[in-house]
Short mmCIF file of C-alpha atoms and ligand atoms in Angstrom, two decimals:
data_model
loop_
_atom_site.label_atom_id
_atom_site.label_comp_id
_atom_site.label_asym_id
_atom_site.label_seq_id
_atom_site.Cartn_x
_atom_site.Cartn_y
_atom_site.Cartn_z
CA PHE A 4 3.08 -26.95 -6.87
CA ALA A 5 3.17 -26.66 -3.07
CA SER A 6 0.69 -28.95 -1.28
CA ASN A 7 -1.35 -25.95 -0.15
CA SER A 8 -0.91 -24.16 -3.47
CA PRO A 9 -4.05 -22.40 -4.73
CA PHE A 10 -3.27 -23.37 -8.31
CA ILE A 11 -5.70 -25.81 -9.87
CA THR A 12 -3.68 -28.80 -11.05
CA THR A 13 -3.16 -28.09 -14.65
CA THR A 14 -1.39 -29.90 -17.41
CA MET A 15 -0.28 -26.54 -18.79
CA PRO A 16 2.82 -25.27 -16.97
CA PHE A 17 3.26 -21.55 -16.41
CA THR A 18 4.70 -20.90 -19.83
CA THR A 19 4.25 -18.28 -22.49
CA SER A 20 3.41 -19.93 -25.77
CA LEU A 21 3.17 -18.18 -29.13
CA ASN A 22 -0.04 -16.26 -28.56
CA SER A 23 -0.95 -16.94 -24.96
CA VAL A 24 0.49 -16.58 -21.48
CA LYS A 25 -0.25 -18.46 -18.28
CA PHE A 26 -0.46 -16.02 -15.40
CA ALA A 27 -1.47 -15.69 -11.76
CA LYS A 28 -3.12 -12.56 -10.37
CA TYR A 29 -2.12 -11.32 -6.91
CA GLU A 30 -2.84 -8.13 -4.97
CA GLY A 31 -1.25 -6.32 -2.06
CA LEU A 32 -3.73 -3.90 -0.45
CA GLY A 33 -5.50 -3.62 -3.80
CA ASN A 34 -2.31 -2.81 -5.74
CA ASP A 35 -2.75 -5.65 -8.19
CA PHE A 36 -0.31 -7.49 -10.40
CA ILE A 37 -0.16 -10.10 -13.12
CA LEU A 38 2.61 -12.57 -12.29
CA VAL A 39 4.39 -14.61 -14.94
CA ASP A 40 6.63 -17.60 -14.20
CA ASP A 41 9.79 -17.05 -16.23
CA ARG A 42 12.07 -18.84 -13.77
CA ASP A 43 13.77 -20.56 -16.71
CA LYS A 44 14.48 -17.26 -18.46
CA GLU A 45 16.89 -14.35 -18.05
CA ALA A 46 14.52 -11.76 -19.48
CA PRO A 47 10.73 -11.25 -19.46
CA SER A 48 8.75 -13.38 -21.92
CA LEU A 49 6.44 -10.44 -22.68
CA THR A 50 7.21 -7.02 -24.17
CA PRO A 51 6.29 -3.77 -22.40
CA GLU A 52 3.54 -3.28 -25.00
CA GLN A 53 2.07 -6.76 -24.41
CA SER A 54 2.27 -6.14 -20.65
CA ALA A 55 0.48 -2.80 -20.90
CA LYS A 56 -2.28 -4.48 -22.92
CA LEU A 57 -2.71 -7.20 -20.29
CA CYS A 58 -3.00 -4.51 -17.59
CA ASN A 59 -5.92 -2.86 -19.39
CA ARG A 60 -9.03 -3.41 -17.25
CA ASN A 61 -11.38 -3.63 -20.26
CA PHE A 62 -9.31 -5.26 -22.98
CA GLY A 63 -7.02 -7.35 -20.80
CA ILE A 64 -6.72 -9.08 -17.44
CA GLY A 65 -6.47 -5.78 -15.55
CA GLY A 66 -3.66 -4.78 -13.23
CA ASP A 67 -1.26 -2.08 -12.02
CA GLY A 68 1.66 -3.98 -13.52
CA VAL A 69 3.15 -7.24 -14.78
CA ILE A 70 5.82 -8.93 -12.67
CA PHE A 71 8.21 -11.57 -13.99
CA ALA A 72 9.89 -14.27 -11.87
CA LEU A 73 13.23 -14.74 -13.62
CA LYS A 74 16.32 -16.87 -13.10
CA PRO A 75 18.99 -15.24 -10.90
CA PRO A 76 22.03 -13.55 -12.52
CA SER A 77 24.46 -15.27 -10.10
CA GLU A 78 24.74 -17.62 -7.15
CA GLU A 79 24.31 -14.77 -4.64
CA PHE A 80 20.63 -14.46 -5.57
CA ASP A 81 17.75 -16.94 -5.45
CA PHE A 82 15.68 -15.21 -8.15
CA LYS A 83 15.39 -12.02 -10.17
CA MET A 84 12.35 -9.76 -10.45
CA ARG A 85 11.47 -7.34 -13.23
CA ILE A 86 8.25 -5.38 -13.49
CA TYR A 87 6.44 -3.28 -16.09
CA ASN A 88 3.98 -0.59 -14.96
CA SER A 89 0.54 -0.57 -16.57
CA ASP A 90 1.81 2.06 -19.04
CA GLY A 91 4.64 -0.27 -20.08
CA SER A 92 7.41 1.71 -18.34
CA GLU A 93 9.88 -0.29 -16.25
CA PRO A 94 10.43 0.81 -12.63
CA GLU A 95 13.38 -0.25 -10.51
CA MET A 96 11.29 -1.80 -7.72
CA CYS A 97 7.80 -2.40 -6.39
CA GLY A 98 7.02 -2.95 -2.71
CA ASN A 99 3.54 -4.48 -2.92
CA GLY A 100 4.76 -6.35 -5.96
CA ILE A 101 7.69 -8.01 -4.20
CA ARG A 102 5.35 -9.33 -1.50
CA CYS A 103 3.08 -10.78 -4.21
CA TYR A 104 6.19 -12.17 -5.93
CA ALA A 105 7.27 -13.97 -2.73
CA LYS A 106 3.77 -15.44 -2.30
CA PHE A 107 3.77 -16.53 -5.96
CA LEU A 108 7.09 -18.37 -5.48
CA ALA A 109 5.76 -20.09 -2.35
CA ASP A 110 2.58 -21.13 -4.21
CA LEU A 111 4.75 -22.50 -7.01
CA GLY A 112 6.40 -24.75 -4.43
CA GLU A 113 9.69 -22.93 -3.91
CA ASP A 114 10.57 -24.05 -0.41
CA ALA A 115 12.64 -21.17 0.95
CA SER A 116 10.73 -18.86 3.30
CA LYS A 117 13.37 -16.17 2.77
CA TYR A 118 14.68 -15.23 -0.66
CA THR A 119 17.29 -12.79 -1.92
CA ILE A 120 15.78 -11.28 -5.04
CA ASP A 121 17.85 -9.39 -7.59
CA THR A 122 16.04 -6.25 -8.73
CA LEU A 123 17.01 -3.08 -10.59
CA ALA A 124 17.03 -1.47 -7.11
CA GLY A 125 19.56 -4.03 -5.83
CA PRO A 126 19.03 -7.07 -3.55
CA ILE A 127 15.64 -7.19 -1.84
CA ILE A 128 14.84 -9.79 0.85
CA PRO A 129 11.22 -10.83 1.49
CA VAL A 130 10.43 -13.17 4.40
CA MET A 131 7.16 -15.13 4.61
CA ASN A 132 5.56 -14.72 8.08
CA GLU A 133 3.48 -17.39 9.86
CA ASP A 134 0.35 -15.24 9.59
CA GLY A 135 0.61 -15.08 5.81
CA THR A 136 1.96 -11.53 5.68
CA VAL A 137 5.36 -10.78 4.18
CA THR A 138 8.13 -8.68 5.74
CA VAL A 139 10.58 -7.19 3.25
CA ASP A 140 14.05 -5.71 3.77
CA MET A 141 13.67 -2.89 1.25
CA GLY A 142 17.28 -1.77 1.53
CA GLU A 143 18.54 1.74 2.36
CA PRO A 144 16.79 4.92 1.18
CA GLU A 145 18.63 7.15 -1.28
CA LEU A 146 18.44 10.73 -0.02
CA VAL A 147 20.89 12.64 -2.24
CA ALA A 148 18.54 14.79 -4.33
CA SER A 149 20.43 14.36 -7.61
CA ASN A 150 20.32 10.56 -7.17
CA VAL A 151 16.54 10.37 -6.62
CA PRO A 152 16.70 11.95 -9.26
CA THR A 153 15.43 15.49 -8.95
CA THR A 154 16.74 18.90 -9.96
CA LEU A 155 15.29 20.37 -6.76
CA GLU A 156 18.02 22.30 -4.96
CA PRO A 157 19.28 20.39 -1.88
CA ASN A 158 18.19 22.27 1.26
CA PHE A 159 18.93 19.69 3.94
CA GLU A 160 21.88 17.68 5.30
CA GLY A 161 23.35 15.11 2.95
CA ASP A 162 22.58 17.12 -0.20
CA SER A 163 18.95 16.12 0.15
CA ALA A 164 15.65 17.92 -0.50
CA VAL A 165 13.31 18.08 2.50
CA GLU A 166 10.14 20.19 2.15
CA GLN A 167 11.81 22.09 -0.69
CA THR A 168 9.46 24.49 -2.51
CA LEU A 169 8.26 23.62 -6.02
CA GLU A 170 5.83 25.55 -8.21
CA CYS A 171 3.40 23.25 -10.03
CA ASN A 172 -0.07 23.74 -11.40
CA GLY A 173 -0.18 27.30 -10.04
CA LYS A 174 0.45 26.07 -6.51
CA THR A 175 3.54 26.14 -4.28
CA TRP A 176 4.34 22.71 -2.85
CA LYS A 177 6.80 21.57 -0.19
CA VAL A 178 8.42 18.46 -1.64
CA SER A 179 10.68 15.90 0.04
CA ALA A 180 12.53 13.66 -2.43
CA VAL A 181 13.42 10.05 -1.50
CA SER A 182 14.33 7.04 -3.64
CA MET A 183 13.72 3.41 -2.66
CA GLY A 184 15.32 2.43 -5.92
CA ASN A 185 12.37 4.17 -7.57
CA PRO A 186 11.74 7.90 -7.13
CA HIS A 187 9.21 9.49 -4.74
CA ALA A 188 8.03 13.05 -4.14
CA ILE A 189 6.43 13.30 -0.69
CA ILE A 190 4.14 16.21 0.19
CA PHE A 191 2.76 16.69 3.72
CA VAL A 192 -0.71 18.27 3.94
CA ASP A 193 -3.00 19.11 6.85
CA ASP A 194 -6.06 17.51 5.24
CA LEU A 195 -5.87 14.91 2.46
CA GLU A 196 -9.47 15.52 1.43
CA LYS A 197 -9.31 19.33 1.24
CA ASP A 198 -5.73 20.36 0.44
CA ILE A 199 -5.20 18.63 -2.92
CA ASP A 200 -6.93 18.34 -6.27
CA PHE A 201 -5.68 14.77 -6.61
CA GLU A 202 -6.62 13.98 -10.23
CA VAL A 203 -5.01 17.24 -11.40
CA ASP A 204 -2.11 17.75 -9.02
CA GLY A 205 -1.01 14.08 -9.16
CA PRO A 206 -0.24 13.86 -12.90
CA ALA A 207 1.15 17.40 -13.00
CA LEU A 208 3.69 16.55 -10.30
CA GLU A 209 4.42 13.07 -11.75
CA SER A 210 5.68 14.62 -14.98
CA HIS A 211 7.11 17.89 -13.62
CA GLU A 212 10.45 18.86 -15.17
CA ALA A 213 12.06 18.79 -11.71
CA PHE A 214 11.83 14.98 -11.98
CA PRO A 215 13.84 13.78 -15.00
CA ALA A 216 12.67 10.15 -14.59
CA ARG A 217 9.12 11.23 -13.68
CA ILE A 218 8.16 10.40 -10.09
CA ASN A 219 5.69 8.67 -7.74
CA VAL A 220 3.75 11.29 -5.76
CA GLU A 221 2.65 10.66 -2.15
CA PHE A 222 0.38 13.15 -0.35
CA VAL A 223 0.64 12.50 3.40
CA GLN A 224 -1.32 13.52 6.50
CA VAL A 225 0.20 12.90 9.95
CA MET A 226 -2.44 11.18 12.11
CA ALA A 227 -0.27 10.34 15.15
CA PRO A 228 3.45 10.07 16.04
CA ASP A 229 3.40 6.49 14.67
CA HIS A 230 0.57 6.73 12.13
CA LEU A 231 0.60 8.33 8.68
CA LYS A 232 -2.17 8.41 6.09
CA MET A 233 -1.48 8.81 2.37
CA LYS A 234 -2.87 9.02 -1.13
CA VAL A 235 -0.57 8.02 -4.00
CA TRP A 236 -0.37 8.96 -7.66
CA GLU A 237 2.07 6.44 -9.13
CA ARG A 238 4.55 7.00 -11.91
CA GLY A 239 3.40 5.00 -14.88
CA ALA A 240 0.26 3.70 -13.18
CA GLY A 241 -1.68 6.72 -11.89
CA PRO A 242 -3.94 6.48 -8.82
CA THR A 243 -3.40 3.10 -7.14
CA LEU A 244 -4.81 1.73 -3.88
CA ALA A 245 -1.37 1.24 -2.42
CA CYS A 246 2.34 1.83 -3.02
CA GLY A 247 4.80 -0.11 -0.88
CA THR A 248 7.94 1.75 -1.92
CA GLY A 249 5.93 4.95 -1.42
CA ALA A 250 5.00 3.97 2.13
CA CYS A 251 8.69 3.37 2.84
CA ALA A 252 9.77 6.65 1.24
CA LEU A 253 7.16 8.75 3.06
CA THR A 254 8.07 7.23 6.43
CA VAL A 255 11.72 8.20 5.85
CA ALA A 256 10.66 11.69 4.75
CA ALA A 257 8.37 12.12 7.78
CA ILE A 258 11.22 11.26 10.17
CA ARG A 259 13.70 13.54 8.38
CA ALA A 260 11.21 16.42 8.27
CA GLY A 261 10.60 15.97 12.00
CA LYS A 262 6.92 15.06 11.49
CA ILE A 263 7.28 11.82 13.49
CA PRO A 264 10.02 10.54 15.84
CA PRO A 265 12.69 8.12 14.52
CA GLY A 266 12.56 4.36 15.12
CA GLY A 267 9.55 2.18 15.76
CA ASN A 268 7.16 0.38 13.47
CA ASN A 269 4.89 2.99 11.92
CA ARG A 270 1.39 2.31 10.60
CA VAL A 271 0.88 3.75 7.15
CA THR A 272 -2.74 3.85 6.04
CA LEU A 273 -3.13 3.69 2.27
CA PRO A 274 -6.44 3.73 0.37
CA GLY A 275 -6.28 -0.09 0.17
CA GLY A 276 -5.30 -0.74 3.80
CA ASP A 277 -2.36 -0.59 6.25
CA LEU A 278 1.34 -1.33 5.89
CA PHE A 279 3.82 -1.30 8.77
CA ILE A 280 7.11 0.44 8.05
CA GLU A 281 10.27 0.60 10.15
CA TRP A 282 13.34 2.64 9.20
CA ARG A 283 15.80 0.72 11.38
CA GLU A 284 18.50 2.95 12.88
CA SER A 285 20.89 0.00 13.37
CA ASP A 286 21.32 -0.79 9.68
CA ASN A 287 19.67 2.22 7.96
CA LYS A 288 17.39 -0.20 6.11
CA VAL A 289 13.64 0.16 5.68
CA TYR A 290 11.46 -2.86 6.58
CA MET A 291 7.92 -3.16 5.22
CA SER A 292 5.30 -5.66 6.40
CA GLY A 293 1.95 -6.34 4.76
CA PRO A 294 -0.32 -8.82 2.97
CA ALA A 295 -0.09 -10.51 -0.42
CA THR A 296 -3.11 -12.39 -1.73
CA PHE A 297 -3.72 -14.80 -4.60
CA VAL A 298 -6.79 -13.81 -6.60
CA PHE A 299 -6.99 -16.08 -9.67
CA GLU A 300 -4.93 -17.81 -12.34
CA GLY A 301 -5.56 -18.12 -16.03
CA THR A 302 -4.39 -18.04 -19.61
CA ALA A 303 -4.53 -14.84 -21.61
CA ASN A 304 -4.11 -14.01 -25.28
CA VAL A 305 -1.16 -11.70 -25.97
N1 LIG B 420 4.88 2.86 -10.24
C1 LIG B 420 6.14 2.62 -9.53
C2 LIG B 420 6.44 1.11 -9.49
C3 LIG B 420 5.45 0.37 -8.61
C4 LIG B 420 5.61 0.81 -7.17
C5 LIG B 420 4.45 0.51 -6.26
N2 LIG B 420 3.32 -0.17 -6.83
C6 LIG B 420 4.91 -0.18 -5.00
O1 LIG B 420 4.15 -0.95 -4.40
O2 LIG B 420 6.07 0.10 -4.58
C7 LIG B 420 7.28 3.31 -10.26
O3 LIG B 420 7.17 3.55 -11.47
O4 LIG B 420 8.29 3.59 -9.60
#
């Protein structure tokens, strides 16, 4: 392990034996993950069902997902990441998770400060900053509505859906659809506390038929031209304290809907804290900066 690694020197390597798994718990703004070191494997050492059980906050470790550090598929990558949501479904990407993943690799003694990680959303590049935060090149947003995917009719340039109306739960919503590899439905409201019935509207929108792969739902209030506040109901995880891909998606949607000006590093306030998001005009990529913190390590029955 790295000299400043938080891991207690242990004779047991991070392996998954027959009935137990070594893990490390990390969180990014309270979006918390169980990390498993499968750097010698091509596929996760746990099943979706085992992972969902470990995410249970009463019967397991507790977490919003399980993230696997896997060997890369080719020379062009340093590592591969796969993730299971706490319901066992597999998303394409996870923003808070990739920051925790980068911190995990550093704590395991991997010496690169910048990795190219292969994910189901394509190559993702996290960079460790001096102050302990992580800046991630999250790639380009996907704006073509049918690729998000959604059946919402495109109503904006580029065959995209921007504040397109959707009936759900007896209410009419204005939905902007953006993918960061995983799908997001962004809804701008005047008042986050008054304008939504979060525990009812969130799941209803997550599973609405307009979203064939289900969808992450972000409710957003514009606080200032460079400051957005959000609440998120995640696909396959429900209400979480933060969603990194969601913060990226909502920043893109806010710019396209004319809610905030393009460019700049925007502060996105999530229930668990702030992320800083830049949709860079020069390369059309979205950059996300935020914390990733080690919480504890252990061995769990599976
Ligand atoms: N629940 C998400 C995956 C985790 C994304 C979120 N935790 C993030 O930080 O990006 C999905 O099914 O697409």
